[in-house]
PDB file of C-alpha atoms and ligand atoms in Angstrom:
ATOM      1  CA  ASN F   1     -24.485  21.423  11.628  1.00 54.00           C
ATOM      2  CA  ILE F   2     -21.353  21.372   9.625  1.00 59.00           C
ATOM      3  CA  MET F   3     -19.487  24.210  11.255  1.00 58.00           C
ATOM      4  CA  LYS F   4     -20.137  22.784  14.638  1.00 55.00           C
ATOM      5  CA  GLU F   5     -18.800  19.464  13.508  1.00 58.00           C
ATOM      6  CA  LEU F   6     -15.652  21.152  12.166  1.00 60.00           C
ATOM      7  CA  SER F   7     -14.955  23.124  15.246  1.00 76.00           C
ATOM      8  CA  GLY F   8     -15.213  19.657  17.061  1.00 88.00           C
ATOM      9  CA  LEU F   9     -12.410  18.223  15.034  1.00 94.00           C
ATOM     10  CA  GLU F  10     -10.317  21.162  15.518  1.00 95.00           C
ATOM     11  CA  VAL F  11     -10.493  20.970  19.223  1.00 95.00           C
ATOM     12  CA  TYR F  12      -9.049  17.260  18.993  1.00 96.00           C
ATOM     13  CA  GLU F  13      -6.280  18.459  16.549  1.00 97.00           C
ATOM     14  CA  GLN F  14      -5.405  21.182  19.091  1.00 95.00           C
ATOM     15  CA  LYS F  15      -5.384  18.688  22.158  1.00 96.00           C
ATOM     16  CA  LEU F  16      -3.392  15.990  20.200  1.00 97.00           C
ATOM     17  CA  LYS F  17      -0.862  18.670  19.240  1.00 97.00           C
ATOM     18  CA  THR F  18      -0.121  19.480  22.792  1.00 96.00           C
ATOM     19  CA  LYS F  19      -0.359  15.996  23.858  1.00 97.00           C
ATOM     20  CA  PHE F  20       2.082  14.587  21.452  1.00 97.00           C
ATOM     21  CA  ASN F  21       4.200  17.947  20.709  1.00 96.00           C
ATOM     22  CA  LEU F  22       3.324  18.099  17.134  1.00 97.00           C
ATOM     23  CA  ARG F  23       3.793  20.732  14.508  1.00 97.00           C
ATOM     24  CA  LYS F  24       0.389  19.900  12.783  1.00 98.00           C
ATOM     25  CA  VAL F  25      -2.630  17.421  13.329  1.00 98.00           C
ATOM     26  CA  ILE F  26      -5.233  16.895  10.923  1.00 98.00           C
ATOM     27  CA  VAL F  27      -8.218  14.842  12.028  1.00 97.00           C
ATOM     28  CA  VAL F  28     -10.676  13.663   9.585  1.00 97.00           C
ATOM     29  CA  PRO F  29     -14.443  12.786  10.475  1.00 96.00           C
ATOM     30  CA  GLY F  30     -15.355   8.962  11.047  1.00 97.00           C
ATOM     31  CA  ASN F  31     -13.697   5.797  11.722  1.00 98.00           C
ATOM     32  CA  SER F  32     -11.429   4.192   9.452  1.00 98.00           C
ATOM     33  CA  ASP F  33     -12.026   0.721  11.152  1.00 98.00           C
ATOM     34  CA  ILE F  34     -15.533   0.532   9.929  1.00 97.00           C
ATOM     35  CA  ASP F  35     -15.640   2.804   6.763  1.00 97.00           C
ATOM     36  CA  LEU F  36     -12.932   2.502   4.124  1.00 94.00           C
ATOM     37  CA  GLY F  37     -13.944   6.126   2.784  1.00 97.00           C
ATOM     38  CA  VAL F  38     -12.437   7.392   5.912  1.00 98.00           C
ATOM     39  CA  LYS F  39      -9.161   5.831   4.971  1.00 98.00           C
ATOM     40  CA  GLN F  40      -9.383   7.469   1.686  1.00 98.00           C
ATOM     41  CA  GLU F  41      -9.991  10.821   3.430  1.00 98.00           C
ATOM     42  CA  LEU F  42      -6.737  10.154   5.542  1.00 98.00           C
ATOM     43  CA  GLY F  43      -4.983   9.892   2.193  1.00 98.00           C
ATOM     44  CA  LYS F  44      -6.394  12.917   0.662  1.00 98.00           C
ATOM     45  CA  ALA F  45      -5.515  15.050   3.757  1.00 98.00           C
ATOM     46  CA  CYS F  46      -2.016  13.583   3.776  1.00 98.00           C
ATOM     47  CA  VAL F  47      -1.600  14.410  -0.044  1.00 98.00           C
ATOM     48  CA  HIS F  48      -2.795  18.087   0.514  1.00 98.00           C
ATOM     49  CA  PHE F  49      -0.506  18.346   3.376  1.00 98.00           C
ATOM     50  CA  LEU F  50       2.442  17.005   1.315  1.00 98.00           C
ATOM     51  CA  LYS F  51       1.671  19.467  -1.567  1.00 96.00           C
ATOM     52  CA  ARG F  52       2.038  22.157   0.774  1.00 96.00           C
ATOM     53  CA  ILE F  53       5.638  21.316   2.240  1.00 96.00           C
ATOM     54  CA  ILE F  54       7.249  19.896  -0.972  1.00 97.00           C
ATOM     55  CA  LYS F  55       9.987  21.558  -2.667  1.00 96.00           C
ATOM     56  CA  ASP F  56      12.190  20.909  -5.767  1.00 96.00           C
ATOM     57  CA  ASN F  57      14.826  17.994  -5.368  1.00 97.00           C
ATOM     58  CA  MET F  58      13.050  16.656  -2.058  1.00 98.00           C
ATOM     59  CA  ILE F  59      13.340  13.012  -1.161  1.00 98.00           C
ATOM     60  CA  ILE F  60      10.140  11.299   0.031  1.00 98.00           C
ATOM     61  CA  SER F  61      10.355   8.216   1.853  1.00 98.00           C
ATOM     62  CA  VAL F  62       7.450   6.031   2.243  1.00 98.00           C
ATOM     63  CA  THR F  63       6.535   2.783   4.177  1.00 96.00           C
ATOM     64  CA  GLY F  64       3.981   0.111   3.227  1.00 95.00           C
ATOM     65  CA  GLY F  65       0.228  -0.814   4.367  1.00 95.00           C
ATOM     66  CA  SER F  66      -3.204  -0.078   3.496  1.00 97.00           C
ATOM     67  CA  THR F  67      -3.176   3.305   4.697  1.00 98.00           C
ATOM     68  CA  MET F  68      -0.063   4.266   2.819  1.00 98.00           C
ATOM     69  CA  SER F  69      -1.842   2.839  -0.402  1.00 97.00           C
ATOM     70  CA  ALA F  70      -4.965   4.977   0.172  1.00 98.00           C
ATOM     71  CA  ILE F  71      -2.367   8.014   0.123  1.00 98.00           C
ATOM     72  CA  ALA F  72      -0.914   6.518  -3.220  1.00 98.00           C
ATOM     73  CA  ASP F  73      -4.547   6.414  -4.528  1.00 98.00           C
ATOM     74  CA  GLU F  74      -5.064   9.876  -3.789  1.00 98.00           C
ATOM     75  CA  MET F  75      -1.776  11.179  -5.028  1.00 98.00           C
ATOM     76  CA  ILE F  76      -1.895  14.137  -7.513  1.00 97.00           C
ATOM     77  CA  PRO F  77       0.805  15.729  -9.668  1.00 97.00           C
ATOM     78  CA  MET F  78       3.447  17.832  -7.515  1.00 95.00           C
ATOM     79  CA  GLU F  79       4.658  20.372  -9.772  1.00 84.00           C
ATOM     80  CA  ASN F  80       7.893  20.373  -7.885  1.00 83.00           C
ATOM     81  CA  LYS F  81      10.954  19.214  -9.970  1.00 84.00           C
ATOM     82  CA  ASP F  82      12.946  16.118  -9.456  1.00 93.00           C
ATOM     83  CA  CYS F  83      11.500  14.918  -6.345  1.00 97.00           C
ATOM     84  CA  LEU F  84      12.627  11.230  -5.464  1.00 98.00           C
ATOM     85  CA  PHE F  85      10.359   8.760  -3.747  1.00 98.00           C
ATOM     86  CA  VAL F  86      11.984   5.726  -1.980  1.00 98.00           C
ATOM     87  CA  PRO F  87      10.758   2.863   0.319  1.00 96.00           C
ATOM     88  CA  SER F  88      11.638   3.251   3.880  1.00 95.00           C
ATOM     89  CA  ARG F  89      12.071  -0.474   4.123  1.00 88.00           C
ATOM     90  CA  GLY F  90      11.867  -3.725   2.472  1.00 77.00           C
ATOM     91  CA  GLY F  91       8.742  -5.748   1.893  1.00 69.00           C
ATOM     92  CA  LEU F  92       8.485  -6.787   5.626  1.00 69.00           C
ATOM     93  CA  GLY F  93       6.465  -9.810   4.500  1.00 73.00           C
ATOM     94  CA  GLU F  94       3.385  -7.910   3.198  1.00 79.00           C
ATOM     95  CA  GLN F  95       1.328  -8.745   0.050  1.00 84.00           C
ATOM     96  CA  VAL F  96       2.436  -6.769  -3.056  1.00 88.00           C
ATOM     97  CA  GLU F  97      -0.223  -4.070  -2.939  1.00 90.00           C
ATOM     98  CA  ASN F  98       0.725  -3.296   0.719  1.00 92.00           C
ATOM     99  CA  GLN F  99       4.551  -3.102   0.083  1.00 92.00           C
ATOM    100  CA  ALA F 100       6.484   0.065   0.217  1.00 95.00           C
ATOM    101  CA  ASN F 101       7.790  -0.610  -3.116  1.00 94.00           C
ATOM    102  CA  THR F 102       4.575  -0.841  -4.812  1.00 95.00           C
ATOM    103  CA  ILE F 103       3.289   2.312  -3.000  1.00 97.00           C
ATOM    104  CA  CYS F 104       6.374   4.195  -3.928  1.00 97.00           C
ATOM    105  CA  VAL F 105       6.180   3.594  -7.538  1.00 97.00           C
ATOM    106  CA  GLU F 106       2.393   4.520  -7.619  1.00 98.00           C
ATOM    107  CA  MET F 107       3.036   7.727  -5.624  1.00 98.00           C
ATOM    108  CA  ALA F 108       6.069   8.640  -7.821  1.00 98.00           C
ATOM    109  CA  ARG F 109       4.028   8.144 -11.141  1.00 97.00           C
ATOM    110  CA  LYS F 110       1.067  10.067  -9.998  1.00 97.00           C
ATOM    111  CA  ALA F 111       3.160  12.865  -8.422  1.00 97.00           C
ATOM    112  CA  LYS F 112       5.296  12.929 -11.657  1.00 97.00           C
ATOM    113  CA  GLY F 113       8.284  12.312  -9.467  1.00 97.00           C
ATOM    114  CA  ASN F 114      11.362   9.823  -9.674  1.00 97.00           C
ATOM    115  CA  TYR F 115      11.543   6.741  -7.698  1.00 97.00           C
ATOM    116  CA  ARG F 116      14.374   4.205  -6.715  1.00 96.00           C
ATOM    117  CA  LEU F 117      13.432   0.797  -5.096  1.00 94.00           C
ATOM    118  CA  LEU F 118      14.972  -1.348  -2.505  1.00 90.00           C
ATOM    119  CA  TYR F 119      15.215  -4.977  -3.825  1.00 82.00           C
ATOM    120  CA  VAL F 120      15.919  -6.519  -0.491  1.00 81.00           C
ATOM    121  CA  PRO F 121      14.088  -9.484   1.550  1.00 74.00           C
ATOM    122  CA  ASP F 122      12.558  -8.364   4.582  1.00 68.00           C
ATOM    123  CA  PRO F 123      13.373  -9.694   7.149  1.00 71.00           C
ATOM    124  CA  ILE F 124      16.740 -10.696   6.319  1.00 78.00           C
ATOM    125  CA  SER F 125      19.422 -12.904   8.080  1.00 83.00           C
ATOM    126  CA  GLU F 126      22.363 -11.167   9.983  1.00 83.00           C
ATOM    127  CA  SER F 127      24.942 -12.662   7.516  1.00 88.00           C
ATOM    128  CA  SER F 128      22.982 -11.706   4.245  1.00 86.00           C
ATOM    129  CA  TYR F 129      22.379  -8.261   5.973  1.00 84.00           C
ATOM    130  CA  ARG F 130      26.171  -7.648   6.327  1.00 84.00           C
ATOM    131  CA  SER F 131      27.051  -8.458   2.598  1.00 89.00           C
ATOM    132  CA  ILE F 132      23.991  -6.785   1.107  1.00 87.00           C
ATOM    133  CA  ILE F 133      24.434  -3.519   2.659  1.00 85.00           C
ATOM    134  CA  LYS F 134      27.796  -3.387   0.662  1.00 89.00           C
ATOM    135  CA  GLU F 135      26.089  -3.845  -2.769  1.00 90.00           C
ATOM    136  CA  PRO F 136      26.337  -0.366  -4.515  1.00 92.00           C
ATOM    137  CA  VAL F 137      22.804  -0.298  -5.636  1.00 89.00           C
ATOM    138  CA  VAL F 138      21.560  -1.059  -1.969  1.00 91.00           C
ATOM    139  CA  LYS F 139      24.061   1.529  -0.485  1.00 92.00           C
ATOM    140  CA  GLU F 140      22.960   4.195  -2.982  1.00 94.00           C
ATOM    141  CA  VAL F 141      19.280   3.680  -2.055  1.00 95.00           C
ATOM    142  CA  THR F 142      19.986   3.550   1.698  1.00 94.00           C
ATOM    143  CA  GLU F 143      21.706   6.763   1.563  1.00 95.00           C
ATOM    144  CA  TYR F 144      18.538   8.344  -0.148  1.00 97.00           C
ATOM    145  CA  ILE F 145      16.466   7.008   2.721  1.00 96.00           C
ATOM    146  CA  GLN F 146      18.671   8.519   5.439  1.00 95.00           C
ATOM    147  CA  ASN F 147      18.920  11.716   3.483  1.00 97.00           C
ATOM    148  CA  ALA F 148      15.212  11.850   3.093  1.00 98.00           C
ATOM    149  CA  ASP F 149      13.486  15.374   3.592  1.00 98.00           C
ATOM    150  CA  ILE F 150      10.049  13.750   4.142  1.00 98.00           C
ATOM    151  CA  VAL F 151       8.987  10.589   5.591  1.00 98.00           C
ATOM    152  CA  ILE F 152       5.316   9.273   5.612  1.00 98.00           C
ATOM    153  CA  HIS F 153       4.663   6.452   7.635  1.00 98.00           C
ATOM    154  CA  GLY F 154       1.738   4.342   9.058  1.00 98.00           C
ATOM    155  CA  ILE F 155       1.233   2.476  12.340  1.00 98.00           C
ATOM    156  CA  GLY F 156      -0.414  -0.820  12.783  1.00 98.00           C
ATOM    157  CA  GLU F 157      -1.493  -2.820  15.799  1.00 98.00           C
ATOM    158  CA  ALA F 158       1.363  -5.137  16.888  1.00 98.00           C
ATOM    159  CA  MET F 159      -0.604  -8.428  16.643  1.00 97.00           C
ATOM    160  CA  THR F 160      -2.399  -7.524  13.527  1.00 96.00           C
ATOM    161  CA  MET F 161       0.819  -6.610  11.812  1.00 95.00           C
ATOM    162  CA  ALA F 162       2.821  -9.470  13.240  1.00 94.00           C
ATOM    163  CA  GLU F 163       0.137 -11.988  11.842  1.00 94.00           C
ATOM    164  CA  ARG F 164      -0.542 -10.231   8.546  1.00 92.00           C
ATOM    165  CA  ARG F 165       3.362 -10.566   8.035  1.00 89.00           C
ATOM    166  CA  LYS F 166       3.387 -14.277   8.878  1.00 88.00           C
ATOM    167  CA  MET F 167       5.835 -14.210  11.535  1.00 90.00           C
ATOM    168  CA  SER F 168       6.599 -17.362  13.344  1.00 91.00           C
ATOM    169  CA  LYS F 169       4.703 -18.959  16.090  1.00 95.00           C
ATOM    170  CA  ASN F 170       7.808 -17.983  18.315  1.00 95.00           C
ATOM    171  CA  GLN F 171       7.743 -14.466  17.499  1.00 94.00           C
ATOM    172  CA  LEU F 172       4.113 -13.888  17.756  1.00 96.00           C
ATOM    173  CA  ASP F 173       4.251 -15.306  21.254  1.00 97.00           C
ATOM    174  CA  GLN F 174       7.156 -12.973  22.283  1.00 96.00           C
ATOM    175  CA  ILE F 175       5.468 -10.103  20.925  1.00 97.00           C
ATOM    176  CA  LYS F 176       2.358 -11.013  22.960  1.00 97.00           C
ATOM    177  CA  LYS F 177       4.292 -11.711  26.235  1.00 97.00           C
ATOM    178  CA  SER F 178       6.029  -8.619  25.982  1.00 97.00           C
ATOM    179  CA  ASN F 179       2.717  -6.941  25.659  1.00 97.00           C
ATOM    180  CA  GLY F 180       3.397  -5.419  22.017  1.00 98.00           C
ATOM    181  CA  VAL F 181       0.780  -2.983  21.032  1.00 98.00           C
ATOM    182  CA  GLY F 182       2.072  -1.198  18.092  1.00 98.00           C
ATOM    183  CA  GLU F 183       4.269  -1.329  15.051  1.00 96.00           C
ATOM    184  CA  ALA F 184       5.945   1.251  12.862  1.00 96.00           C
ATOM    185  CA  PHE F 185       8.852   0.659  10.385  1.00 95.00           C
ATOM    186  CA  GLY F 186       9.149  -3.051  11.302  1.00 92.00           C
ATOM    187  CA  TYR F 187       9.681  -1.977  15.113  1.00 95.00           C
ATOM    188  CA  TYR F 188       7.104  -3.227  17.586  1.00 96.00           C
ATOM    189  CA  PHE F 189       6.502  -1.386  20.693  1.00 97.00           C
ATOM    190  CA  ASP F 190       4.726  -1.887  24.112  1.00 97.00           C
ATOM    191  CA  LYS F 191       2.492   0.714  25.650  1.00 96.00           C
ATOM    192  CA  SER F 192       5.383   2.583  27.396  1.00 96.00           C
ATOM    193  CA  GLY F 193       7.273   2.768  23.890  1.00 95.00           C
ATOM    194  CA  GLN F 194       9.760   0.170  24.538  1.00 97.00           C
ATOM    195  CA  ILE F 195      10.835  -1.835  21.568  1.00 97.00           C
ATOM    196  CA  VAL F 196       9.895  -5.397  22.089  1.00 97.00           C
ATOM    197  CA  HIS F 197      10.975  -6.680  18.607  1.00 95.00           C
ATOM    198  CA  LYS F 198      12.451  -5.401  15.684  1.00 92.00           C
ATOM    199  CA  VAL F 199      12.675  -6.775  12.025  1.00 87.00           C
ATOM    200  CA  ARG F 200      16.106  -6.633  11.021  1.00 81.00           C
ATOM    201  CA  THR F 201      16.183  -4.781   7.543  1.00 80.00           C
ATOM    202  CA  VAL F 202      18.195  -2.556   5.398  1.00 84.00           C
ATOM    203  CA  GLY F 203      16.473   0.643   5.274  1.00 89.00           C
ATOM    204  CA  LEU F 204      15.071   3.405   7.553  1.00 94.00           C
ATOM    205  CA  GLN F 205      16.161   2.798  11.370  1.00 93.00           C
ATOM    206  CA  LEU F 206      14.283   4.590  14.057  1.00 94.00           C
ATOM    207  CA  GLU F 207      17.390   6.783  14.822  1.00 94.00           C
ATOM    208  CA  ASP F 208      17.397   8.094  11.282  1.00 95.00           C
ATOM    209  CA  LEU F 209      14.210   9.855  11.921  1.00 97.00           C
ATOM    210  CA  GLU F 210      16.123  12.426  14.173  1.00 95.00           C
ATOM    211  CA  SER F 211      17.769  14.117  11.256  1.00 95.00           C
ATOM    212  CA  ILE F 212      14.588  14.247   8.761  1.00 97.00           C
ATOM    213  CA  ALA F 213      12.822  17.555   8.573  1.00 96.00           C
ATOM    214  CA  HIS F 214       9.250  16.246   8.150  1.00 98.00           C
ATOM    215  CA  VAL F 215       7.942  13.036   9.658  1.00 98.00           C
ATOM    216  CA  ILE F 216       4.244  12.453   8.757  1.00 98.00           C
ATOM    217  CA  THR F 217       2.461   9.849  10.681  1.00 98.00           C
ATOM    218  CA  VAL F 218      -0.826   8.725   9.112  1.00 98.00           C
ATOM    219  CA  ALA F 219      -2.906   6.152  11.119  1.00 98.00           C
ATOM    220  CA  GLY F 220      -6.622   6.171  12.029  1.00 98.00           C
ATOM    221  CA  GLY F 221      -9.451   4.071  13.368  1.00 98.00           C
ATOM    222  CA  ALA F 222     -10.376   3.409  16.998  1.00 98.00           C
ATOM    223  CA  SER F 223      -8.582   0.040  16.988  1.00 98.00           C
ATOM    224  CA  LYS F 224      -5.031   1.757  16.420  1.00 98.00           C
ATOM    225  CA  ALA F 225      -5.465   4.329  19.501  1.00 98.00           C
ATOM    226  CA  ASP F 226      -3.054   2.382  21.663  1.00 97.00           C
ATOM    227  CA  ALA F 227      -0.719   1.752  18.806  1.00 98.00           C
ATOM    228  CA  ILE F 228      -0.541   5.372  17.754  1.00 98.00           C
ATOM    229  CA  GLU F 229       0.092   6.145  21.494  1.00 97.00           C
ATOM    230  CA  SER F 230       2.732   3.679  21.769  1.00 97.00           C
ATOM    231  CA  TYR F 231       4.579   5.023  18.680  1.00 97.00           C
ATOM    232  CA  PHE F 232       4.411   8.712  20.067  1.00 96.00           C
ATOM    233  CA  LYS F 233       6.129   7.516  23.485  1.00 94.00           C
ATOM    234  CA  LEU F 234       9.407   6.894  21.419  1.00 88.00           C
ATOM    235  CA  GLY F 235       9.352   7.366  17.775  1.00 84.00           C
ATOM    236  CA  LYS F 236       9.867  10.887  16.241  1.00 91.00           C
ATOM    237  CA  SER F 237       7.037  12.506  14.285  1.00 96.00           C
ATOM    238  CA  ASN F 238       6.182  16.105  13.374  1.00 97.00           C
ATOM    239  CA  VAL F 239       2.683  15.697  11.889  1.00 98.00           C
ATOM    240  CA  LEU F 240      -0.156  13.234  12.771  1.00 98.00           C
ATOM    241  CA  ILE F 241      -2.874  12.715  10.261  1.00 98.00           C
ATOM    242  CA  THR F 242      -5.754  10.550  11.961  1.00 98.00           C
ATOM    243  CA  ASP F 243      -9.462  10.038  12.160  1.00 98.00           C
ATOM    244  CA  GLU F 244     -12.012  11.284  14.496  1.00 97.00           C
ATOM    245  CA  ALA F 245     -12.328   7.685  16.326  1.00 98.00           C
ATOM    246  CA  ALA F 246      -8.711   7.462  16.939  1.00 98.00           C
ATOM    247  CA  ALA F 247      -8.679  10.936  18.026  1.00 98.00           C
ATOM    248  CA  ILE F 248     -11.384  10.468  20.676  1.00 97.00           C
ATOM    249  CA  LYS F 249      -9.695   7.651  22.237  1.00 98.00           C
ATOM    250  CA  LEU F 250      -6.268   9.283  22.152  1.00 98.00           C
ATOM    251  CA  VAL F 251      -7.616  12.480  23.860  1.00 96.00           C
ATOM    252  CA  LYS F 252      -9.416  10.396  26.600  1.00 94.00           C
ATOM    253  CA  GLY F 253      -6.443   8.076  27.053  1.00 82.00           C
TER     254      GLY F 253
HETATM  255  O1  G3H S 301       3.413  -0.466   9.522  1.00 79.17           O
HETATM  256  C1  G3H S 301       2.182  -0.124   9.862  1.00 79.17           C
HETATM  257  C2  G3H S 301       1.388  -0.878   9.083  1.00 79.17           C
HETATM  258  O2  G3H S 301       1.896  -0.678   7.603  1.00 79.17           O
HETATM  259  C3  G3H S 301      -0.075  -0.207   8.880  1.00 79.17           C
HETATM  260  O3  G3H S 301      -0.872  -0.995   8.087  1.00 79.17           O
HETATM  261  O4  G3H S 301      -2.280   0.779   7.155  1.00 79.17           O
HETATM  262  O5  G3H S 301      -2.757  -1.606   6.529  1.00 79.17           O
HETATM  263  O6  G3H S 301      -3.182  -0.584   9.041  1.00 79.17           O
HETATM  264  P1  G3H S 301      -2.678  -0.515   7.540  1.00 79.17           P
END
């Protein structure tokens, strides 16, 4: 019966809250690996949570990926005035519908907020990086990103993300050899949370998260359990929105 199922999910929420020391955990039923509708439910849950915490003039920084895209699909008008959406990072080699810029625009439009974008190739060479961060328009958006009140981000499996972003054979081998399991914000982590690879880019760096009030992690699917675990070893987050299949594995692990 439905009440029983609900209380089952609540048990997982409570256990994960303690395990990762979080302010809030939301577990939706199902497994987004095999049911796309579950990814939309993650999106819905995230939008409802956002609606509860958002205030006037807040800056919301968002990453890319299909989970983030589901959040954008489910976005609803936020009555808060002058909220600003910015992408956390550049393109990271993703196809356009999965890019943070695209998701940022869609979210801002539906939420009736404003947006600023980051027109920077990602990854970027060391020499271009040094000159591009001095560009006023890049500087301005980078400052918004660092001053974000809310960050919403996805987590991916390391090899899946590295391949999807068409990283070189060398880099793929290196991530595999160093046992990379998870990816977030262009950082690749092994099981113990050590960074095994980092994509150089302007935009949000892991250390920026320390000063951001609300970091919301949205990731589901049994296949992502290890990736989620690896991120929480090192990365800061206050809120996890996940699904039942990932939660079961995380609680066992
Ligand atoms: O960085 C994480 C990825 O963007 C997650 O992508 O939501 O399509 O699995 P995904």
